[in-house]
Amino acid sequence: MARRLRFHGTDSKNGGCPAVHEDLDSGEIIVQGRPVTDPEDVAQLRYLGEGDVAVAVPRELLVHHGPKEVYRVPEIIDLEEFGRLFHHFEHSAWHLETRSGYASDREDPAYAEFLRTGTAPMDLDSDWCRNITRQTAAGKYVGRARIVDRPPTEGQLFLLSYARCNAATGEDARNLWREDAERVRLPAEDFWIFDSRLVAILRFDDQDVFRDAEIVTEPAEVLRYCQVRDAAVHASAPYDVFAARLGTRG
């Protein structure tokens, strides 16, 4: 059975070696780099067993992308504490949405109106919209990228229409097809990045109900999520451009 590997990062500017990956099941760290093959070099290596290979990588690779803890102990916060993050971030907040639908959307009266009219209503007086408007008016960046299936689900079409409201608060709302997300290797998990130093991984149950958030502050892990953000922004389009291509009403 093939390993389930997570890419941690590379310092290469051209996409080649070296790089660091993690085995999601065993926790092993896999380092790829230039093989050490010179017999005189190999002879100096201690405990090189039969079938083992050695690779040479820059020190910076391990400093930047290697794990800083032997065991990752997740910090879980509840919905109230998670909500406070949106009031106290200093300069940026960015979100990746990967699910086909969300229970909170389906329970919103705006969802029923969308089903009737094909257009999600604007509600800029909600607590969320008022706060995000305040944050962006203060010069802070708020953005998100939403992954869309082909064909889009009902919930994804609702969010594409609701993106008008996101944009009206000053958010940079973007969309991309799921095949494009897979092409640039975006993870299948929802998360927020705050100030490029804290990641909140959103955890849902089988009915798409948001339960709580796992907080990540380890620098190497945060950097990996920042790289995911950059790839998602590059592969996505502004929501209105995406909607026009899809032929939906904004």
PDB file of N, CA, C and O in Angstrom, residues 107-151:
ATOM      1  N   GLU A 107     -28.748  25.865   7.191  1.00  0.00           N
ATOM      2  CA  GLU A 107     -29.644  26.299   8.260  1.00  0.00           C
ATOM      3  C   GLU A 107     -29.933  27.795   8.205  1.00  0.00           C
ATOM      4  O   GLU A 107     -30.792  28.289   8.939  1.00  0.00           O
ATOM      5  N   ASP A 108     -29.231  28.521   7.362  1.00  0.00           N
ATOM      6  CA  ASP A 108     -29.399  29.971   7.249  1.00  0.00           C
ATOM      7  C   ASP A 108     -30.639  30.283   6.411  1.00  0.00           C
ATOM      8  O   ASP A 108     -30.834  29.700   5.344  1.00  0.00           O
ATOM      9  N   PRO A 109     -31.510  31.207   6.857  1.00  0.00           N
ATOM     10  CA  PRO A 109     -32.678  31.582   6.041  1.00  0.00           C
ATOM     11  C   PRO A 109     -32.284  32.073   4.648  1.00  0.00           C
ATOM     12  O   PRO A 109     -33.075  31.947   3.700  1.00  0.00           O
ATOM     13  N   ALA A 110     -31.074  32.613   4.517  1.00  0.00           N
ATOM     14  CA  ALA A 110     -30.622  33.081   3.205  1.00  0.00           C
ATOM     15  C   ALA A 110     -30.512  31.927   2.215  1.00  0.00           C
ATOM     16  O   ALA A 110     -30.662  32.128   0.996  1.00  0.00           O
ATOM     17  N   TYR A 111     -30.248  30.725   2.728  1.00  0.00           N
ATOM     18  CA  TYR A 111     -30.120  29.554   1.852  1.00  0.00           C
ATOM     19  C   TYR A 111     -31.467  29.244   1.193  1.00  0.00           C
ATOM     20  O   TYR A 111     -31.530  28.958  -0.013  1.00  0.00           O
ATOM     21  N   ALA A 112     -32.532  29.313   1.983  1.00  0.00           N
ATOM     22  CA  ALA A 112     -33.867  29.047   1.431  1.00  0.00           C
ATOM     23  C   ALA A 112     -34.222  30.091   0.378  1.00  0.00           C
ATOM     24  O   ALA A 112     -34.828  29.766  -0.654  1.00  0.00           O
ATOM     25  N   GLU A 113     -33.839  31.353   0.634  1.00  0.00           N
ATOM     26  CA  GLU A 113     -34.113  32.387  -0.360  1.00  0.00           C
ATOM     27  C   GLU A 113     -33.326  32.131  -1.632  1.00  0.00           C
ATOM     28  O   GLU A 113     -33.825  32.346  -2.744  1.00  0.00           O
ATOM     29  N   PHE A 114     -32.091  31.673  -1.486  1.00  0.00           N
ATOM     30  CA  PHE A 114     -31.283  31.341  -2.666  1.00  0.00           C
ATOM     31  C   PHE A 114     -31.949  30.234  -3.484  1.00  0.00           C
ATOM     32  O   PHE A 114     -31.979  30.298  -4.720  1.00  0.00           O
ATOM     33  N   LEU A 115     -32.490  29.225  -2.799  1.00  0.00           N
ATOM     34  CA  LEU A 115     -33.148  28.136  -3.517  1.00  0.00           C
ATOM     35  C   LEU A 115     -34.369  28.638  -4.282  1.00  0.00           C
ATOM     36  O   LEU A 115     -34.683  28.132  -5.359  1.00  0.00           O
ATOM     37  N   ARG A 116     -35.049  29.641  -3.737  1.00  0.00           N
ATOM     38  CA  ARG A 116     -36.238  30.185  -4.410  1.00  0.00           C
ATOM     39  C   ARG A 116     -35.869  31.086  -5.578  1.00  0.00           C
ATOM     40  O   ARG A 116     -36.517  31.048  -6.632  1.00  0.00           O
ATOM     41  N   THR A 117     -34.852  31.918  -5.405  1.00  0.00           N
ATOM     42  CA  THR A 117     -34.573  32.987  -6.373  1.00  0.00           C
ATOM     43  C   THR A 117     -33.316  32.772  -7.199  1.00  0.00           C
ATOM     44  O   THR A 117     -33.130  33.413  -8.238  1.00  0.00           O
ATOM     45  N   GLY A 118     -32.409  31.906  -6.717  1.00  0.00           N
ATOM     46  CA  GLY A 118     -31.136  31.719  -7.407  1.00  0.00           C
ATOM     47  C   GLY A 118     -30.085  32.741  -7.013  1.00  0.00           C
ATOM     48  O   GLY A 118     -28.958  32.704  -7.527  1.00  0.00           O
ATOM     49  N   THR A 119     -30.436  33.641  -6.099  1.00  0.00           N
ATOM     50  CA  THR A 119     -29.499  34.671  -5.657  1.00  0.00           C
ATOM     51  C   THR A 119     -29.519  34.758  -4.138  1.00  0.00           C
ATOM     52  O   THR A 119     -30.593  34.873  -3.527  1.00  0.00           O
ATOM     53  N   ALA A 120     -28.334  34.706  -3.525  1.00  0.00           N
ATOM     54  CA  ALA A 120     -28.246  34.844  -2.070  1.00  0.00           C
ATOM     55  C   ALA A 120     -28.428  36.302  -1.684  1.00  0.00           C
ATOM     56  O   ALA A 120     -27.903  37.197  -2.344  1.00  0.00           O
ATOM     57  N   PRO A 121     -29.195  36.587  -0.617  1.00  0.00           N
ATOM     58  CA  PRO A 121     -29.417  37.972  -0.218  1.00  0.00           C
ATOM     59  C   PRO A 121     -28.171  38.589   0.410  1.00  0.00           C
ATOM     60  O   PRO A 121     -27.294  37.888   0.913  1.00  0.00           O
ATOM     61  N   MET A 122     -28.080  39.895   0.361  1.00  0.00           N
ATOM     62  CA  MET A 122     -26.998  40.640   0.995  1.00  0.00           C
ATOM     63  C   MET A 122     -27.422  40.979   2.426  1.00  0.00           C
ATOM     64  O   MET A 122     -28.507  41.523   2.642  1.00  0.00           O
ATOM     65  N   ASP A 123     -26.560  40.671   3.394  1.00  0.00           N
ATOM     66  CA  ASP A 123     -26.854  40.981   4.791  1.00  0.00           C
ATOM     67  C   ASP A 123     -25.612  41.592   5.419  1.00  0.00           C
ATOM     68  O   ASP A 123     -24.898  40.953   6.182  1.00  0.00           O
ATOM     69  N   LEU A 124     -25.342  42.836   5.080  1.00  0.00           N
ATOM     70  CA  LEU A 124     -24.133  43.499   5.562  1.00  0.00           C
ATOM     71  C   LEU A 124     -24.258  43.975   6.997  1.00  0.00           C
ATOM     72  O   LEU A 124     -23.290  44.490   7.561  1.00  0.00           O
ATOM     73  N   ASP A 125     -25.441  43.801   7.612  1.00  0.00           N
ATOM     74  CA  ASP A 125     -25.626  44.199   9.001  1.00  0.00           C
ATOM     75  C   ASP A 125     -25.366  43.060   9.982  1.00  0.00           C
ATOM     76  O   ASP A 125     -25.509  43.243  11.194  1.00  0.00           O
ATOM     77  N   SER A 126     -24.991  41.885   9.488  1.00  0.00           N
ATOM     78  CA  SER A 126     -24.684  40.776  10.388  1.00  0.00           C
ATOM     79  C   SER A 126     -23.418  41.087  11.181  1.00  0.00           C
ATOM     80  O   SER A 126     -22.589  41.916  10.782  1.00  0.00           O
ATOM     81  N   ASP A 127     -23.262  40.415  12.332  1.00  0.00           N
ATOM     82  CA  ASP A 127     -22.069  40.631  13.160  1.00  0.00           C
ATOM     83  C   ASP A 127     -20.797  40.338  12.365  1.00  0.00           C
ATOM     84  O   ASP A 127     -19.804  41.058  12.476  1.00  0.00           O
ATOM     85  N   TRP A 128     -20.839  39.262  11.571  1.00  0.00           N
ATOM     86  CA  TRP A 128     -19.666  38.896  10.776  1.00  0.00           C
ATOM     87  C   TRP A 128     -19.306  39.997   9.794  1.00  0.00           C
ATOM     88  O   TRP A 128     -18.156  40.444   9.736  1.00  0.00           O
ATOM     89  N   CYS A 129     -20.283  40.452   9.023  1.00  0.00           N
ATOM     90  CA  CYS A 129     -19.999  41.458   7.989  1.00  0.00           C
ATOM     91  C   CYS A 129     -19.545  42.778   8.596  1.00  0.00           C
ATOM     92  O   CYS A 129     -18.635  43.435   8.070  1.00  0.00           O
ATOM     93  N   ARG A 130     -20.159  43.171   9.695  1.00  0.00           N
ATOM     94  CA  ARG A 130     -19.745  44.429  10.315  1.00  0.00           C
ATOM     95  C   ARG A 130     -18.307  44.352  10.807  1.00  0.00           C
ATOM     96  O   ARG A 130     -17.528  45.302  10.637  1.00  0.00           O
ATOM     97  N   ASN A 131     -17.942  43.220  11.399  1.00  0.00           N
ATOM     98  CA  ASN A 131     -16.567  43.100  11.897  1.00  0.00           C
ATOM     99  C   ASN A 131     -15.562  43.062  10.758  1.00  0.00           C
ATOM    100  O   ASN A 131     -14.524  43.742  10.806  1.00  0.00           O
ATOM    101  N   ILE A 132     -15.832  42.268   9.713  1.00  0.00           N
ATOM    102  CA  ILE A 132     -14.881  42.181   8.602  1.00  0.00           C
ATOM    103  C   ILE A 132     -14.760  43.526   7.901  1.00  0.00           C
ATOM    104  O   ILE A 132     -13.660  43.932   7.491  1.00  0.00           O
ATOM    105  N   THR A 133     -15.856  44.247   7.788  1.00  0.00           N
ATOM    106  CA  THR A 133     -15.792  45.585   7.195  1.00  0.00           C
ATOM    107  C   THR A 133     -14.890  46.494   8.020  1.00  0.00           C
ATOM    108  O   THR A 133     -14.098  47.273   7.472  1.00  0.00           O
ATOM    109  N   ARG A 134     -14.996  46.406   9.344  1.00  0.00           N
ATOM    110  CA  ARG A 134     -14.120  47.203  10.213  1.00  0.00           C
ATOM    111  C   ARG A 134     -12.655  46.819  10.010  1.00  0.00           C
ATOM    112  O   ARG A 134     -11.775  47.684   9.948  1.00  0.00           O
ATOM    113  N   GLN A 135     -12.403  45.528   9.913  1.00  0.00           N
ATOM    114  CA  GLN A 135     -11.010  45.065   9.786  1.00  0.00           C
ATOM    115  C   GLN A 135     -10.408  45.514   8.461  1.00  0.00           C
ATOM    116  O   GLN A 135      -9.276  46.003   8.420  1.00  0.00           O
ATOM    117  N   THR A 136     -11.141  45.354   7.371  1.00  0.00           N
ATOM    118  CA  THR A 136     -10.589  45.751   6.073  1.00  0.00           C
ATOM    119  C   THR A 136     -10.496  47.272   5.954  1.00  0.00           C
ATOM    120  O   THR A 136      -9.584  47.793   5.312  1.00  0.00           O
ATOM    121  N   ALA A 137     -11.419  47.988   6.575  1.00  0.00           N
ATOM    122  CA  ALA A 137     -11.350  49.452   6.560  1.00  0.00           C
ATOM    123  C   ALA A 137     -10.114  49.952   7.293  1.00  0.00           C
ATOM    124  O   ALA A 137      -9.610  51.042   7.006  1.00  0.00           O
ATOM    125  N   ALA A 138      -9.619  49.129   8.238  1.00  0.00           N
ATOM    126  CA  ALA A 138      -8.408  49.483   8.975  1.00  0.00           C
ATOM    127  C   ALA A 138      -7.141  49.112   8.207  1.00  0.00           C
ATOM    128  O   ALA A 138      -6.036  49.259   8.732  1.00  0.00           O
ATOM    129  N   GLY A 139      -7.305  48.617   6.980  1.00  0.00           N
ATOM    130  CA  GLY A 139      -6.158  48.295   6.143  1.00  0.00           C
ATOM    131  C   GLY A 139      -5.702  46.849   6.232  1.00  0.00           C
ATOM    132  O   GLY A 139      -4.673  46.490   5.646  1.00  0.00           O
ATOM    133  N   LYS A 140      -6.445  46.001   6.927  1.00  0.00           N
ATOM    134  CA  LYS A 140      -6.073  44.594   7.055  1.00  0.00           C
ATOM    135  C   LYS A 140      -6.581  43.802   5.845  1.00  0.00           C
ATOM    136  O   LYS A 140      -7.593  44.164   5.236  1.00  0.00           O
ATOM    137  N   TYR A 141      -5.866  42.727   5.516  1.00  0.00           N
ATOM    138  CA  TYR A 141      -6.243  41.878   4.376  1.00  0.00           C
ATOM    139  C   TYR A 141      -7.052  40.688   4.878  1.00  0.00           C
ATOM    140  O   TYR A 141      -6.640  39.982   5.812  1.00  0.00           O
ATOM    141  N   VAL A 142      -8.194  40.450   4.253  1.00  0.00           N
ATOM    142  CA  VAL A 142      -9.006  39.263   4.514  1.00  0.00           C
ATOM    143  C   VAL A 142      -9.323  38.626   3.158  1.00  0.00           C
ATOM    144  O   VAL A 142      -9.769  39.317   2.234  1.00  0.00           O
ATOM    145  N   GLY A 143      -9.059  37.340   3.040  1.00  0.00           N
ATOM    146  CA  GLY A 143      -9.312  36.673   1.771  1.00  0.00           C
ATOM    147  C   GLY A 143      -9.702  35.223   1.967  1.00  0.00           C
ATOM    148  O   GLY A 143      -9.577  34.663   3.063  1.00  0.00           O
ATOM    149  N   ARG A 144     -10.191  34.619   0.897  1.00  0.00           N
ATOM    150  CA  ARG A 144     -10.566  33.209   0.935  1.00  0.00           C
ATOM    151  C   ARG A 144     -10.546  32.655  -0.482  1.00  0.00           C
ATOM    152  O   ARG A 144     -10.713  33.394  -1.456  1.00  0.00           O
ATOM    153  N   ALA A 145     -10.340  31.346  -0.575  1.00  0.00           N
ATOM    154  CA  ALA A 145     -10.482  30.626  -1.842  1.00  0.00           C
ATOM    155  C   ALA A 145     -11.418  29.455  -1.597  1.00  0.00           C
ATOM    156  O   ALA A 145     -11.218  28.679  -0.648  1.00  0.00           O
ATOM    157  N   ARG A 146     -12.447  29.338  -2.435  1.00  0.00           N
ATOM    158  CA  ARG A 146     -13.421  28.265  -2.300  1.00  0.00           C
ATOM    159  C   ARG A 146     -13.254  27.287  -3.454  1.00  0.00           C
ATOM    160  O   ARG A 146     -13.248  27.682  -4.624  1.00  0.00           O
ATOM    161  N   ILE A 147     -13.154  26.017  -3.116  1.00  0.00           N
ATOM    162  CA  ILE A 147     -13.034  24.967  -4.125  1.00  0.00           C
ATOM    163  C   ILE A 147     -14.442  24.576  -4.597  1.00  0.00           C
ATOM    164  O   ILE A 147     -15.360  24.425  -3.784  1.00  0.00           O
ATOM    165  N   VAL A 148     -14.580  24.409  -5.908  1.00  0.00           N
ATOM    166  CA  VAL A 148     -15.879  24.108  -6.513  1.00  0.00           C
ATOM    167  C   VAL A 148     -15.778  22.814  -7.313  1.00  0.00           C
ATOM    168  O   VAL A 148     -14.841  22.628  -8.100  1.00  0.00           O
ATOM    169  N   ASP A 149     -16.741  21.923  -7.088  1.00  0.00           N
ATOM    170  CA  ASP A 149     -16.801  20.676  -7.857  1.00  0.00           C
ATOM    171  C   ASP A 149     -17.372  20.953  -9.234  1.00  0.00           C
ATOM    172  O   ASP A 149     -17.993  21.984  -9.484  1.00  0.00           O
ATOM    173  N   ARG A 150     -17.159  19.999 -10.134  1.00  0.00           N
ATOM    174  CA  ARG A 150     -17.714  20.103 -11.474  1.00  0.00           C
ATOM    175  C   ARG A 150     -18.605  18.888 -11.731  1.00  0.00           C
ATOM    176  O   ARG A 150     -18.093  17.792 -11.892  1.00  0.00           O
ATOM    177  N   PRO A 151     -19.945  19.022 -11.741  1.00  0.00           N
ATOM    178  CA  PRO A 151     -20.687  20.284 -11.601  1.00  0.00           C
ATOM    179  C   PRO A 151     -20.732  20.734 -10.147  1.00  0.00           C
ATOM    180  O   PRO A 151     -20.580  19.922  -9.231  1.00  0.00           O
TER     181      PRO A 151
END
